[in-house]
GROMACS .gro file of C-alpha atoms in nm:
model
  227
    1MET     CA    1   0.487  -1.445   1.003
    2ARG     CA    2   0.481  -1.393   1.378
    3GLY     CA    3   0.184  -1.327   1.596
    4ILE     CA    4   0.087  -1.085   1.868
    5GLY     CA    5   0.333  -1.079   2.154
    6ASP     CA    6   0.645  -1.159   1.951
    7GLY     CA    7   0.799  -0.827   2.038
    8HIS     CA    8   0.802  -0.625   1.715
    9VAL     CA    9   0.518  -0.384   1.783
   10THR     CA   10   0.454  -0.255   2.131
   11GLY     CA   11   0.124  -0.153   2.283
   12SER     CA   12  -0.215  -0.316   2.284
   13PRO     CA   13  -0.364  -0.423   1.950
   14VAL     CA   14  -0.665  -0.229   1.830
   15GLU     CA   15  -0.961  -0.352   1.631
   16PRO     CA   16  -0.970  -0.259   1.261
   17GLY     CA   17  -1.143   0.070   1.190
   18LEU     CA   18  -1.156   0.196   1.550
   19SER     CA   19  -0.892   0.466   1.504
   20ARG     CA   20  -1.092   0.741   1.339
   21ASP     CA   21  -0.820   1.007   1.324
   22ALA     CA   22  -0.585   0.818   1.090
   23PHE     CA   23  -0.600   0.598   0.782
   24ARG     CA   24  -0.323   0.339   0.758
   25ILE     CA   25  -0.210   0.199   0.424
   26LEU     CA   26   0.001  -0.118   0.450
   27HIS     CA   27   0.200  -0.241   0.148
   28VAL     CA   28   0.295  -0.609   0.156
   29SER     CA   29   0.542  -0.815  -0.048
   30THR     CA   30   0.768  -1.110   0.036
   31GLY     CA   31   1.099  -0.986   0.175
   32ASN     CA   32   1.008  -0.619   0.231
   33VAL     CA   33   1.329  -0.515   0.060
   34CYS     CA   34   1.218  -0.459  -0.304
   35ARG     CA   35   0.854  -0.417  -0.407
   36SER     CA   36   0.686  -0.305  -0.087
   37PRO     CA   37   0.959  -0.051   0.003
   38ILE     CA   38   0.931   0.098  -0.345
   39THR     CA   39   0.553   0.109  -0.318
   40GLU     CA   40   0.556   0.250   0.035
   41ARG     CA   41   0.798   0.531  -0.043
   42LEU     CA   42   0.639   0.616  -0.379
   43THR     CA   43   0.297   0.633  -0.211
   44ARG     CA   44   0.433   0.874   0.049
   45HIS     CA   45   0.609   1.078  -0.220
   46PHE     CA   46   0.303   1.109  -0.443
   47LEU     CA   47   0.069   1.185  -0.153
   48ALA     CA   48   0.304   1.454  -0.026
   49ASP     CA   49   0.317   1.606  -0.375
   50ARG     CA   50  -0.064   1.625  -0.390
   51LEU     CA   51  -0.121   1.727  -0.027
   52GLY     CA   52   0.168   1.969  -0.001
   53GLY     CA   53   0.346   1.814   0.299
   54PRO     CA   54   0.526   1.504   0.427
   55VAL     CA   55   0.339   1.175   0.472
   56PRO     CA   56   0.545   0.967   0.717
   57GLY     CA   57   0.510   0.612   0.835
   58CYS     CA   58   0.476   0.549   1.206
   59ALA     CA   59   0.433   0.900   1.344
   60GLY     CA   60   0.115   1.017   1.177
   61ALA     CA   61   0.089   1.240   0.875
   62ARG     CA   62   0.073   1.601   0.771
   63PRO     CA   63  -0.165   1.794   0.997
   64GLY     CA   64  -0.514   1.757   0.858
   65SER     CA   65  -0.444   1.458   0.637
   66GLY     CA   66  -0.421   1.162   0.876
   67LEU     CA   67  -0.264   0.928   0.621
   68VAL     CA   68  -0.001   0.680   0.741
   69VAL     CA   69   0.189   0.462   0.491
   70GLU     CA   70   0.387   0.154   0.597
   71SER     CA   71   0.508  -0.179   0.459
   72ALA     CA   72   0.604  -0.531   0.568
   73GLY     CA   73   0.691  -0.869   0.417
   74THR     CA   74   0.531  -1.210   0.455
   75TRP     CA   75   0.887  -1.344   0.487
   76GLY     CA   76   1.025  -1.007   0.581
   77HIS     CA   77   1.397  -0.952   0.620
   78GLU     CA   78   1.368  -0.808   0.969
   79GLY     CA   79   1.593  -0.504   1.013
   80ALA     CA   80   1.735  -0.523   0.660
   81PRO     CA   81   1.784  -0.220   0.434
   82MET     CA   82   1.604  -0.209   0.103
   83GLU     CA   83   1.789  -0.338  -0.201
   84ALA     CA   84   2.026  -0.092  -0.365
   85ASN     CA   85   1.839  -0.118  -0.695
   86ALA     CA   86   1.514  -0.032  -0.515
   87GLU     CA   87   1.682   0.280  -0.376
   88ALA     CA   88   1.792   0.369  -0.729
   89VAL     CA   89   1.433   0.339  -0.855
   90LEU     CA   90   1.312   0.571  -0.581
   91ALA     CA   91   1.585   0.819  -0.670
   92ASP     CA   92   1.458   0.817  -1.029
   93PHE     CA   93   1.124   0.947  -0.898
   94GLY     CA   94   1.277   1.188  -0.649
   95ALA     CA   95   1.140   0.983  -0.358
   96ASP     CA   96   1.312   0.947  -0.021
   97ALA     CA   97   1.465   0.605   0.052
   98SER     CA   98   1.639   0.705   0.375
   99GLY     CA   99   1.582   0.534   0.708
  100PHE     CA  100   1.405   0.230   0.570
  101VAL     CA  101   1.417  -0.090   0.779
  102GLY     CA  102   1.262  -0.418   0.664
  103ARG     CA  103   0.985  -0.573   0.874
  104GLU     CA  104   0.825  -0.913   0.901
  105LEU     CA  105   0.447  -0.898   0.866
  106LEU     CA  106   0.278  -0.929   1.205
  107ASP     CA  107  -0.080  -0.959   1.317
  108GLU     CA  108  -0.060  -0.608   1.459
  109HIS     CA  109   0.020  -0.461   1.119
  110VAL     CA  110  -0.289  -0.617   0.964
  111ILE     CA  111  -0.510  -0.527   1.260
  112ARG     CA  112  -0.415  -0.161   1.241
  113ALA     CA  113  -0.433  -0.128   0.862
  114ASP     CA  114  -0.735   0.031   0.698
  115LEU     CA  115  -0.613  -0.072   0.353
  116VAL     CA  116  -0.369  -0.352   0.270
  117LEU     CA  117  -0.221  -0.348  -0.080
  118THR     CA  118  -0.017  -0.653  -0.178
  119ALA     CA  119   0.221  -0.722  -0.463
  120THR     CA  120   0.056  -1.051  -0.565
  121ARG     CA  121  -0.256  -1.261  -0.518
  122ASP     CA  122  -0.056  -1.502  -0.304
  123HIS     CA  123   0.037  -1.219  -0.067
  124ARG     CA  124  -0.327  -1.116  -0.055
  125ALA     CA  125  -0.430  -1.470   0.037
  126GLN     CA  126  -0.167  -1.483   0.310
  127VAL     CA  127  -0.287  -1.157   0.464
  128ILE     CA  128  -0.651  -1.268   0.456
  129SER     CA  129  -0.556  -1.603   0.611
  130MET     CA  130  -0.427  -1.416   0.915
  131GLY     CA  131  -0.786  -1.324   0.998
  132HIS     CA  132  -0.869  -0.993   1.165
  133SER     CA  133  -1.156  -0.932   0.918
  134ALA     CA  134  -0.896  -0.837   0.659
  135GLY     CA  135  -1.080  -0.962   0.351
  136LEU     CA  136  -1.276  -0.647   0.271
  137ARG     CA  137  -0.973  -0.419   0.306
  138THR     CA  138  -0.704  -0.631   0.137
  139PHE     CA  139  -0.638  -0.611  -0.238
  140THR     CA  140  -0.349  -0.655  -0.470
  141LEU     CA  141  -0.221  -0.314  -0.576
  142LYS     CA  142  -0.324  -0.360  -0.937
  143GLU     CA  143  -0.663  -0.502  -0.837
  144PHE     CA  144  -0.732  -0.195  -0.623
  145THR     CA  145  -0.627   0.033  -0.908
  146ARG     CA  146  -0.868  -0.140  -1.145
  147LEU     CA  147  -1.155  -0.101  -0.899
  148VAL     CA  148  -1.071   0.260  -0.814
  149LYS     CA  149  -1.080   0.355  -1.182
  150ALA     CA  150  -1.443   0.238  -1.193
  151ILE     CA  151  -1.553   0.453  -0.898
  152ASP     CA  152  -1.712   0.790  -0.972
  153PRO     CA  153  -1.518   1.046  -0.763
  154ALA     CA  154  -1.842   1.240  -0.719
  155THR     CA  155  -1.974   0.955  -0.504
  156LEU     CA  156  -1.690   0.997  -0.252
  157PRO     CA  157  -1.691   1.246   0.036
  158PRO     CA  158  -1.535   1.577  -0.068
  159VAL     CA  159  -1.172   1.627   0.027
  160GLU     CA  160  -1.283   1.925   0.237
  161ASP     CA  161  -1.450   1.675   0.473
  162GLY     CA  162  -1.113   1.510   0.534
  163VAL     CA  163  -0.890   1.269   0.348
  164VAL     CA  164  -0.947   0.997   0.611
  165GLU     CA  165  -1.322   0.975   0.553
  166ARG     CA  166  -1.270   0.990   0.179
  167ALA     CA  167  -1.019   0.704   0.200
  168ARG     CA  168  -1.254   0.489   0.407
  169ALA     CA  169  -1.533   0.546   0.155
  170LEU     CA  170  -1.298   0.456  -0.131
  171VAL     CA  171  -1.213   0.120   0.028
  172ARG     CA  172  -1.581   0.041   0.088
  173ALA     CA  173  -1.667   0.126  -0.273
  174ALA     CA  174  -1.380  -0.085  -0.408
  175ALA     CA  175  -1.481  -0.383  -0.194
  176ALA     CA  176  -1.838  -0.357  -0.325
  177LEU     CA  177  -1.713  -0.369  -0.685
  178ARG     CA  178  -1.470  -0.657  -0.645
  179GLY     CA  179  -1.703  -0.936  -0.758
  180TRP     CA  180  -1.813  -0.737  -1.063
  181LEU     CA  181  -1.484  -0.622  -1.212
  182LEU     CA  182  -1.261  -0.925  -1.255
  183ALA     CA  183  -0.906  -0.918  -1.386
  184PRO     CA  184  -0.874  -0.997  -1.759
  185THR     CA  185  -0.601  -1.250  -1.677
  186ALA     CA  186  -0.460  -1.398  -1.357
  187GLU     CA  187  -0.130  -1.221  -1.421
  188ALA     CA  188  -0.296  -0.879  -1.454
  189ASP     CA  189  -0.304  -0.834  -1.076
  190GLU     CA  190   0.059  -0.932  -1.015
  191VAL     CA  191   0.369  -0.719  -0.954
  192TYR     CA  192   0.657  -0.957  -1.013
  193ASP     CA  193   0.954  -0.985  -0.779
  194PRO     CA  194   1.269  -0.808  -0.908
  195TYR     CA  195   1.491  -0.949  -0.631
  196GLY     CA  196   1.831  -1.031  -0.778
  197ALA     CA  197   1.742  -0.879  -1.115
  198PRO     CA  198   1.937  -0.602  -1.292
  199LEU     CA  199   1.848  -0.236  -1.244
  200SER     CA  200   1.662  -0.226  -1.576
  201PHE     CA  201   1.407  -0.479  -1.444
  202PHE     CA  202   1.375  -0.289  -1.117
  203ARG     CA  203   1.300   0.024  -1.316
  204ALA     CA  204   1.034  -0.159  -1.516
  205ILE     CA  205   0.872  -0.271  -1.189
  206GLY     CA  206   0.898   0.083  -1.056
  207ASP     CA  207   0.714   0.211  -1.364
  208GLU     CA  208   0.440  -0.051  -1.310
  209ILE     CA  209   0.401   0.054  -0.949
  210HIS     CA  210   0.393   0.421  -1.046
  211GLN     CA  211   0.120   0.361  -1.303
  212ALA     CA  212  -0.084   0.162  -1.052
  213LEU     CA  213  -0.045   0.417  -0.773
  214ASP     CA  214  -0.134   0.728  -0.973
  215PRO     CA  215  -0.513   0.666  -0.997
  216VAL     CA  216  -0.521   0.558  -0.631
  217VAL     CA  217  -0.348   0.872  -0.508
  218THR     CA  218  -0.572   1.087  -0.728
  219ALA     CA  219  -0.882   0.920  -0.583
  220LEU     CA  220  -0.755   0.957  -0.225
  221THR     CA  221  -0.664   1.323  -0.252
  222GLY     CA  222  -0.897   1.450  -0.524
  223VAL     CA  223  -0.588   1.605  -0.687
  224PRO     CA  224  -0.462   1.477  -1.023
  225ALA     CA  225  -0.093   1.440  -1.097
  226ARG     CA  226   0.079   1.752  -1.219
  227THR     CA  227   0.166   1.735  -1.587
   0.00000   0.00000   0.00000
């Protein structure tokens, strides 16, 4: 992991939470070529399906939504394409894999993120160790899903008030519940690395990610998945 000033992200760093017109979701895995690309692109795909428009990465989101979805790796393969099997998984869901470029996780990414979702507990620990007051907004994906399922949607701001404010409230509520809703096992919060595995294992991981993302996207948008 490189720090501020190493040339990957330009512009001055901003303090967490100061950008009120956007909500940034950062997905983190190891190489940023398998799990986090799948999770990033599935998140965008499912959000777009619920919100009715594209949800891009670095250039903002659909007018009125303000959601930005990105990814990086703790040992990111800088500039690398995602694995071919990861692309195949995204194709199974009808999600767009085009234009993806791997990134190494930088301080700037964590600073700008309003929500960091990691593949494993080790990734979560690495993000938190970077500082930047990341602890209250960093979860494993499956941990966040477990917490979100326990939150009454009626306690969140209505979608009509804006998805950004609803998302911020969701993260605060999840952080407040973390010490009360523990994982049944240590492995329950892990998404295992499919790197080098056959397509069948990639597809199993893709199904896990899909199942974990669905309640999160529903909570963010207030719109359930279409059956």
